[in-house]
CSV table of C-alpha atoms in Angstrom, one decimal:
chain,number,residue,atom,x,y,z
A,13,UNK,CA,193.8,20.1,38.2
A,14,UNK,CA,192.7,22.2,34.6
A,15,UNK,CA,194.1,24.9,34.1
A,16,UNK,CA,192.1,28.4,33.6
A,17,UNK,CA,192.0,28.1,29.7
A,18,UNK,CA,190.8,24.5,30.2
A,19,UNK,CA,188.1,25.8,33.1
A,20,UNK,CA,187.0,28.4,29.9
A,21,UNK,CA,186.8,25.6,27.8
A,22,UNK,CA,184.3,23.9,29.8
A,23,UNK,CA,182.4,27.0,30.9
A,24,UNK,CA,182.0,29.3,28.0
A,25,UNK,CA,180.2,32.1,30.7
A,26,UNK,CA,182.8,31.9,33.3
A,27,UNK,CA,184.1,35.3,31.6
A,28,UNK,CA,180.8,37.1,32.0
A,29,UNK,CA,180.3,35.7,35.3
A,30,UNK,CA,183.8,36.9,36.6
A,31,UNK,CA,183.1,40.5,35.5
A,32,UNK,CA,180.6,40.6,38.1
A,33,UNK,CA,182.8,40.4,40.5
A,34,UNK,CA,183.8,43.8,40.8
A,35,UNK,CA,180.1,44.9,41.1
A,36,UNK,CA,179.5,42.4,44.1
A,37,UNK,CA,182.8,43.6,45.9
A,38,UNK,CA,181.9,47.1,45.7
A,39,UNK,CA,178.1,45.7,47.2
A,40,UNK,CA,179.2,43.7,49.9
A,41,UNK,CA,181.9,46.3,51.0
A,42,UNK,CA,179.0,49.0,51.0
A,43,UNK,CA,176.7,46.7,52.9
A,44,UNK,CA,179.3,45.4,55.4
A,45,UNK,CA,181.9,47.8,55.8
A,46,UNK,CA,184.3,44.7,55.5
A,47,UNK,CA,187.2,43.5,52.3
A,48,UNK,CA,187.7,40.5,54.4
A,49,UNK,CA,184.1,39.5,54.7
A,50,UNK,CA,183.3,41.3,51.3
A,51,UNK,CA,185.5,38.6,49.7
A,52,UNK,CA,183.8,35.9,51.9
A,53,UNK,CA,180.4,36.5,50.6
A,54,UNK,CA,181.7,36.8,47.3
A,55,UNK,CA,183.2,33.6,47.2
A,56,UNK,CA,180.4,32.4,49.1
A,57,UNK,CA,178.0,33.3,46.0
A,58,UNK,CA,179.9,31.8,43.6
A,59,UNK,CA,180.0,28.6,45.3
A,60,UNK,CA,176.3,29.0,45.3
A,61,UNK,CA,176.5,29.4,40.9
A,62,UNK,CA,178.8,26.3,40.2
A,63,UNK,CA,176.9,24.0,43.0
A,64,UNK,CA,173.6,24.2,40.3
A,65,UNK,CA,173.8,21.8,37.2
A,66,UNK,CA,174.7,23.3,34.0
A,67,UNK,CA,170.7,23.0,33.2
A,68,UNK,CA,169.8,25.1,35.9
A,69,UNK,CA,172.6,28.6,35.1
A,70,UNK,CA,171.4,28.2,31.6
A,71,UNK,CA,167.7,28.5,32.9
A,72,UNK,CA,168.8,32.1,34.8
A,73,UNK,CA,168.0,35.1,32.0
A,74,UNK,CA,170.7,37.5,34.2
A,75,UNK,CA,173.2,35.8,36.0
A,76,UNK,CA,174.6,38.8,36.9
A,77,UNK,CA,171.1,40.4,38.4
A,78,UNK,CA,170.9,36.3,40.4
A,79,UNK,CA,174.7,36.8,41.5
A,80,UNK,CA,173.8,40.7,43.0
A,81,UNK,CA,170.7,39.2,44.7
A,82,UNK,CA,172.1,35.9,46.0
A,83,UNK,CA,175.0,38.2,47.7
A,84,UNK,CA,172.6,41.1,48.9
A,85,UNK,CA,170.8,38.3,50.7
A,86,UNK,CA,173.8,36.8,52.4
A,87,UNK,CA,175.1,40.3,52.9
A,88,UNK,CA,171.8,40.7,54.8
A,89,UNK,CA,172.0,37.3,56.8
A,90,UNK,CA,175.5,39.1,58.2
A,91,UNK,CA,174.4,41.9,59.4
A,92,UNK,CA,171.8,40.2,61.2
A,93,UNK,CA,173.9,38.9,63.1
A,94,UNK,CA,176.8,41.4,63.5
A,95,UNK,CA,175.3,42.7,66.7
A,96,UNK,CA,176.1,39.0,68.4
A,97,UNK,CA,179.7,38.6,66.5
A,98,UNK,CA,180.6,42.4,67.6
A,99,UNK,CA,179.4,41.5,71.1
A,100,UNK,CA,183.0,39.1,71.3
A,101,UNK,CA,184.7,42.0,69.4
A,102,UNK,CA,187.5,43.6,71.9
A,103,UNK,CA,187.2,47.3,72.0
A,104,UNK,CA,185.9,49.6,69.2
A,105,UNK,CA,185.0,48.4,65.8
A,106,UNK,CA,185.3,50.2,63.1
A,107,UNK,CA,185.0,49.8,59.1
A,108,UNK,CA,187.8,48.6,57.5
A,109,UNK,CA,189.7,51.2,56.0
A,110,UNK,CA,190.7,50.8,52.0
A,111,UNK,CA,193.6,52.7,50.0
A,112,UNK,CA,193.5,54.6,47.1
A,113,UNK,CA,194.4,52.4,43.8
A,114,UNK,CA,197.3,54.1,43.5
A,115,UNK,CA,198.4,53.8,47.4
A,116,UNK,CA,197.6,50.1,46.7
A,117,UNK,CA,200.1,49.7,43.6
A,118,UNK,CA,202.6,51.0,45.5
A,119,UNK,CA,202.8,48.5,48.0
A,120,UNK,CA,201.9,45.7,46.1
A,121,UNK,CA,205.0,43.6,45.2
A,122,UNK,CA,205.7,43.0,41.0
A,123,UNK,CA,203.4,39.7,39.8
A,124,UNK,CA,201.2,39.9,43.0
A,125,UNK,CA,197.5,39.1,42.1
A,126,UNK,CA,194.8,42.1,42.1
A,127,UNK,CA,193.8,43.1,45.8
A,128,UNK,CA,190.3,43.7,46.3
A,129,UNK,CA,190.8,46.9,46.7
A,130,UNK,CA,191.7,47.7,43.4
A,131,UNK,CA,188.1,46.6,43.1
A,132,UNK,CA,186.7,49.1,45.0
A,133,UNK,CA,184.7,52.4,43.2
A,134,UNK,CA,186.2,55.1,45.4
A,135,UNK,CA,183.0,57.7,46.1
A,136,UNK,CA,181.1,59.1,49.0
A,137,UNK,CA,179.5,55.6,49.6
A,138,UNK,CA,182.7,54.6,51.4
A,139,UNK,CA,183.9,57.4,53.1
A,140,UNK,CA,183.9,56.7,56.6
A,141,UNK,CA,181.9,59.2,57.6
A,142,UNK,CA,179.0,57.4,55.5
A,143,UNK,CA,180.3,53.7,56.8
A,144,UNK,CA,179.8,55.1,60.2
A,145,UNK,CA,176.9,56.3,59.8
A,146,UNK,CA,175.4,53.0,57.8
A,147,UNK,CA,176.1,50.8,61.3
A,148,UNK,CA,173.8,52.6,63.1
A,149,UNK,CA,170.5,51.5,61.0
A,150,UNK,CA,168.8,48.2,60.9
A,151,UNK,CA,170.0,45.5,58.8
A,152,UNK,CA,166.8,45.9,56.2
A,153,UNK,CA,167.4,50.0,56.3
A,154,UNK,CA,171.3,49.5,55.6
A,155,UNK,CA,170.2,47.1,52.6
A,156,UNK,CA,167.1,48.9,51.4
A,157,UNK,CA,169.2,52.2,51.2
A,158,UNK,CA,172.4,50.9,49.8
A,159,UNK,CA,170.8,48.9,46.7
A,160,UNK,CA,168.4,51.9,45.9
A,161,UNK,CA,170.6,55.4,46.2
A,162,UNK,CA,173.8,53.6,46.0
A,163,UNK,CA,173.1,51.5,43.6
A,164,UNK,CA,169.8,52.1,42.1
A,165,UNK,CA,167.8,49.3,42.7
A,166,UNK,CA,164.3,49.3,42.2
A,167,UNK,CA,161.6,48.8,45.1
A,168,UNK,CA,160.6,45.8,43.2
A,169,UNK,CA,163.8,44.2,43.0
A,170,UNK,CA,165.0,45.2,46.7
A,171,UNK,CA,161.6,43.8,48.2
A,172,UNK,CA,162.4,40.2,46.8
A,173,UNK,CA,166.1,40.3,48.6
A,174,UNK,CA,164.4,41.4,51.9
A,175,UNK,CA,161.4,39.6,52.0
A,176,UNK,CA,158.9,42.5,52.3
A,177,UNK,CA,156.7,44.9,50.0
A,178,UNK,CA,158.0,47.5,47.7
A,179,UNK,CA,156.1,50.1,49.6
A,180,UNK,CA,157.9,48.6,52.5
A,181,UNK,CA,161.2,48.9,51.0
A,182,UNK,CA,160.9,52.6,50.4
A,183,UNK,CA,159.8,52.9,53.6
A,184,UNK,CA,162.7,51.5,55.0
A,185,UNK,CA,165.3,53.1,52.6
A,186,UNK,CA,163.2,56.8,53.5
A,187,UNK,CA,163.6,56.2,56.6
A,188,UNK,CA,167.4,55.5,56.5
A,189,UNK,CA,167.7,58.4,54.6
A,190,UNK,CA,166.3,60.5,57.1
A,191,UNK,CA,168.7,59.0,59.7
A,192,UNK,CA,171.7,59.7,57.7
A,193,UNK,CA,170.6,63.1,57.3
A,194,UNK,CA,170.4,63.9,60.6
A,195,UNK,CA,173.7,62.1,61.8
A,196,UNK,CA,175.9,63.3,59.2
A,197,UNK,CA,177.2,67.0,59.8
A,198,UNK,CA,178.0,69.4,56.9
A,199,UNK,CA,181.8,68.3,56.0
A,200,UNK,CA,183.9,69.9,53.3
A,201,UNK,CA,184.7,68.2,50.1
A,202,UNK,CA,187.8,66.2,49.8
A,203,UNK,CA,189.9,68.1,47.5
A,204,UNK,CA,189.2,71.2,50.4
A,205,UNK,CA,190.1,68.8,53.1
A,206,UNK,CA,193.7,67.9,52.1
A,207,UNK,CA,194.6,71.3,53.6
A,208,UNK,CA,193.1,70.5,57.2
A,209,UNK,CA,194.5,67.3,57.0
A,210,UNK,CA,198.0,68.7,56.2
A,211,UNK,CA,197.8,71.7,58.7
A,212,UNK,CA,196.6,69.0,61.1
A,213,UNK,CA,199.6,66.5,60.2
A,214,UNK,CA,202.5,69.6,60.7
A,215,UNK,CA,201.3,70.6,64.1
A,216,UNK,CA,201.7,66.9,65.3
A,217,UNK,CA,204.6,66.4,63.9
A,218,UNK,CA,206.5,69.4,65.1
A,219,UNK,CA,204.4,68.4,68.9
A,220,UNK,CA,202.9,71.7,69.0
A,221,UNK,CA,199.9,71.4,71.5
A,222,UNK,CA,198.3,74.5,71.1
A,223,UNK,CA,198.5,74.5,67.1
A,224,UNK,CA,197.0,71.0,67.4
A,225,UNK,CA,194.0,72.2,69.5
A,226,UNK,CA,193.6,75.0,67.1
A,227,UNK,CA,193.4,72.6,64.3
A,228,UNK,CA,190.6,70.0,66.1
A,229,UNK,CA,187.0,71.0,66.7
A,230,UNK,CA,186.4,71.5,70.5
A,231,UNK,CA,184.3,68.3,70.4
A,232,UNK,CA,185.9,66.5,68.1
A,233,UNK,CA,185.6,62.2,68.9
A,234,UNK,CA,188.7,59.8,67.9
A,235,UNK,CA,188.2,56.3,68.0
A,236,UNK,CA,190.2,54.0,67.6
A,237,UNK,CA,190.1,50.1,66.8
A,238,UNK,CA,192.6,47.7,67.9
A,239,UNK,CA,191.0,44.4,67.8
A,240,UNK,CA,192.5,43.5,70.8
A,241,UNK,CA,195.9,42.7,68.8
A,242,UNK,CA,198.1,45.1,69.4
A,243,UNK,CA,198.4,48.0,72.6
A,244,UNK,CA,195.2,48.9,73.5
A,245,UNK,CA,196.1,52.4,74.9
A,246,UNK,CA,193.0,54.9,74.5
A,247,UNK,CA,190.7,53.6,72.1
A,248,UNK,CA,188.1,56.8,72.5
A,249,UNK,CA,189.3,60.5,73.2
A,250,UNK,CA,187.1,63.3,73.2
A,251,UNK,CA,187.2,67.2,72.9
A,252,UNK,CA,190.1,68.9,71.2
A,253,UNK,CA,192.4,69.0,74.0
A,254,UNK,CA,192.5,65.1,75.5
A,255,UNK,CA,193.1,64.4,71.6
A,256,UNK,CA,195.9,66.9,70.8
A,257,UNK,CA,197.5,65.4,74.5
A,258,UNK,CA,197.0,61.9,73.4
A,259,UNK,CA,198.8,62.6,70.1
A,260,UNK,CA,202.0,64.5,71.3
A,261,UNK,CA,202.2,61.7,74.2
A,262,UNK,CA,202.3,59.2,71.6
A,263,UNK,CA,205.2,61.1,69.7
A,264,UNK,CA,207.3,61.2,73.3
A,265,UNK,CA,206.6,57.6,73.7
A,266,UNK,CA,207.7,56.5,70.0
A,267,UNK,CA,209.7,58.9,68.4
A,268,UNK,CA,210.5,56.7,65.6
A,269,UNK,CA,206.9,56.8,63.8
A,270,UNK,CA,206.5,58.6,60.4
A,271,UNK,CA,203.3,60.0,59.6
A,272,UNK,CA,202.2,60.2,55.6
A,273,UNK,CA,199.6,61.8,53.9
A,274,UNK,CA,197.3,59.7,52.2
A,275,UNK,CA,193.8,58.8,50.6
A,276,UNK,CA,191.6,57.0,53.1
A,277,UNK,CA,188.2,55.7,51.5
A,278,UNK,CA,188.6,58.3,49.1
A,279,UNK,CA,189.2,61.1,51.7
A,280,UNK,CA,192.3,62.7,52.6
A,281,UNK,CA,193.8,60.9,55.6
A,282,UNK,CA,196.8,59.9,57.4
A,283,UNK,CA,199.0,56.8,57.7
A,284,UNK,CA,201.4,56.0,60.5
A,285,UNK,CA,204.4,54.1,59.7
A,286,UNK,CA,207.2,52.1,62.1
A,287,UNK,CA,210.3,50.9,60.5
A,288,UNK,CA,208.9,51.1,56.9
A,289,UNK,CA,205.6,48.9,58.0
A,290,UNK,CA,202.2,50.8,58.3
A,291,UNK,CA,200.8,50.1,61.9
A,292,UNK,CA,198.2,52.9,61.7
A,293,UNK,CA,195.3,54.2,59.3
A,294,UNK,CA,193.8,57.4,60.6
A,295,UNK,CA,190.1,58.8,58.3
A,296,UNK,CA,189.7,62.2,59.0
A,297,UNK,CA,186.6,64.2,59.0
A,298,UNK,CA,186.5,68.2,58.9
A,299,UNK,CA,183.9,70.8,59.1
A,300,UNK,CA,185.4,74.4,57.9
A,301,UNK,CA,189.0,74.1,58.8
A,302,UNK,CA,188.5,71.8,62.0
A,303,UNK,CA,188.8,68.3,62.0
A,304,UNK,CA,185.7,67.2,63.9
A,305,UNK,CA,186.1,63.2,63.6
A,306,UNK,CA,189.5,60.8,63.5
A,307,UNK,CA,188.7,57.1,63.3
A,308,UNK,CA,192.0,55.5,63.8
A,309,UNK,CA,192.6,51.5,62.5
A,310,UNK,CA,195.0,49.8,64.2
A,311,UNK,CA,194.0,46.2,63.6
A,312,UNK,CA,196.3,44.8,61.6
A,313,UNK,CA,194.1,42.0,60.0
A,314,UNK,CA,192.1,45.3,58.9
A,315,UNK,CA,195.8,46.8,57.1
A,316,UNK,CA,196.2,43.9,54.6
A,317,UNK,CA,195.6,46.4,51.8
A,318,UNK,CA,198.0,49.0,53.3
A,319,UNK,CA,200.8,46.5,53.6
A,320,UNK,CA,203.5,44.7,51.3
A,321,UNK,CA,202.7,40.9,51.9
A,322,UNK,CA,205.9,39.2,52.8
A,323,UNK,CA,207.4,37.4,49.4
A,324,UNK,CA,208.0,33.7,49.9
């Protein structure tokens, strides 16, 4: 097998082309709301590159603007058919949840190699709020809106990954817009929210009901995804006091868990630990000093970037 400084002896571009790979991460994770399938389609692209001859890369003016496009459209074949792979998906699902760099570090044992979620341009785009909000549109809208006011695509370019006009694609990426708009609720900014979040994280801890309630919106929605992997228990509460109940009771039942503050897609959020090993992610959303939204991850093939890998 050649070694990597033998592999960029042989492919003077293999350099430029691995710098992309950041860029498509951030892309795929946008469009899918997944690391692990993320990673998939950007292997999947790449496999794509090296199975041309040498002949036809070299003919390719921008292989970074062929990489972007080959991924967008297999990005797009995915979501087409998300509805029929969530159909056999066990309870809830939710978007995978993905640590601050930092958080990441932490965890990661001395020599290991760089997670994808180092990879991953913290911003609004991945708050889960936004993720949330991205499942509900079509797979052409999601696409159409995430290349142009995420990443600024032009109509032009878009209309060739989706197969329709330009006119057609800002059609479709208005239109998401407009659907965004209207789902997403005023929240506060997350260097305001670490406040809620803590106020929110106290009253738990100390099982104080009535604080709790105080600190939920009366029609707040938690969610939670389990993947049907671990204890189901109640995968969707509703209104401030069936929450703040569901939370204590989870406290008297396991008494051992400790609950951290931490960055959740670039939001203040919370992590529940057991015996040193994160079993829980919880994304919080909060309007004035309420939290209105908890989306709680519990899947643990959806924790691989919270937890320390076991070292052989």
């Amino acid at each position: 097998m050649s070694s990597p400084q033998e592999d960029d002896q042989l492919d003077p571009g293999l350099d430029a082309i691995m710098k992309e790979r950041r860029q498509l991460i951030n892309l795929a994770y946008r469009l899918l709301g997944s690391l692990a399938d993320a990673e998939d389609v950007v292997q999947d692209t790449y496999v794509r590159w090296y199975a041309m001859t040498p002949e036809q890369r070299d003919a390719i003016v921008s292989p970074g603007a062929w990489l972007n496009k080959v991924a967008s459209r297999i990005c797009l074949d995915l979501l087409g058919s998300a509805r029929v792979r969530r159909e056999n998906y066990v309870g809830e699902w939710i978007p995978e949840p993905v640590p601050d760099r930092t958080e990441w570090a932490a965890v990661r044992p001395a020599g290991t190699a760089t997670d994808p979620a180092d990879r991953i341009t913290l911003d609004e785009s991945v708050s889960m709020a936004f993720l949330v909000v991205l499942e509900s549109l079509t797979p052409a809208e999601r696409v159409a809106f995430v290349l142009h006011d995420v990443f600024r695509y032009p109509f032009n370019d878009i209309a060739d990954i989706v197969g329709r006009t330009p006119a057609a694609c800002r059609q479709l990426a208005t239109s998401a817009r407009r659907r965004i708009r209207d789902a997403q609720a005023p929240t506060r900014p997350a260097n305001r929210q670490t406040d809620v979040v803590r106020n929110f994280k106290q009253a738990w801890e100390s099982m104080d009901i009535d604080a709790l309630i105080g600190f939920l919106d009366p029609g707040a929605v938690s969610v939670a995804d389990t993947g049907g992997l671990v204890e189901a228990g109640a995968r969707s509460l509703e209104g401030a006091e069936q929450i703040a109940n569901g939370l204590v009771a989870l406290l008297h039942r396991m008494p051992d868990l400790t609950i951290l503050e931490r960055m959740v897609n670039g939001r203040p959020g919370l992590v529940i630990e057991q015996d040193g090993v994160i079993v829980s992610v919880m994304a919080l959303e909060a309007t004035d000093d309420r939290v209105t939204h908890i989306w709680v991850m519990r899947n643990p093939e959806k924790l691989r970037g919270w937890r320390t890998e076991p070292q052989g």
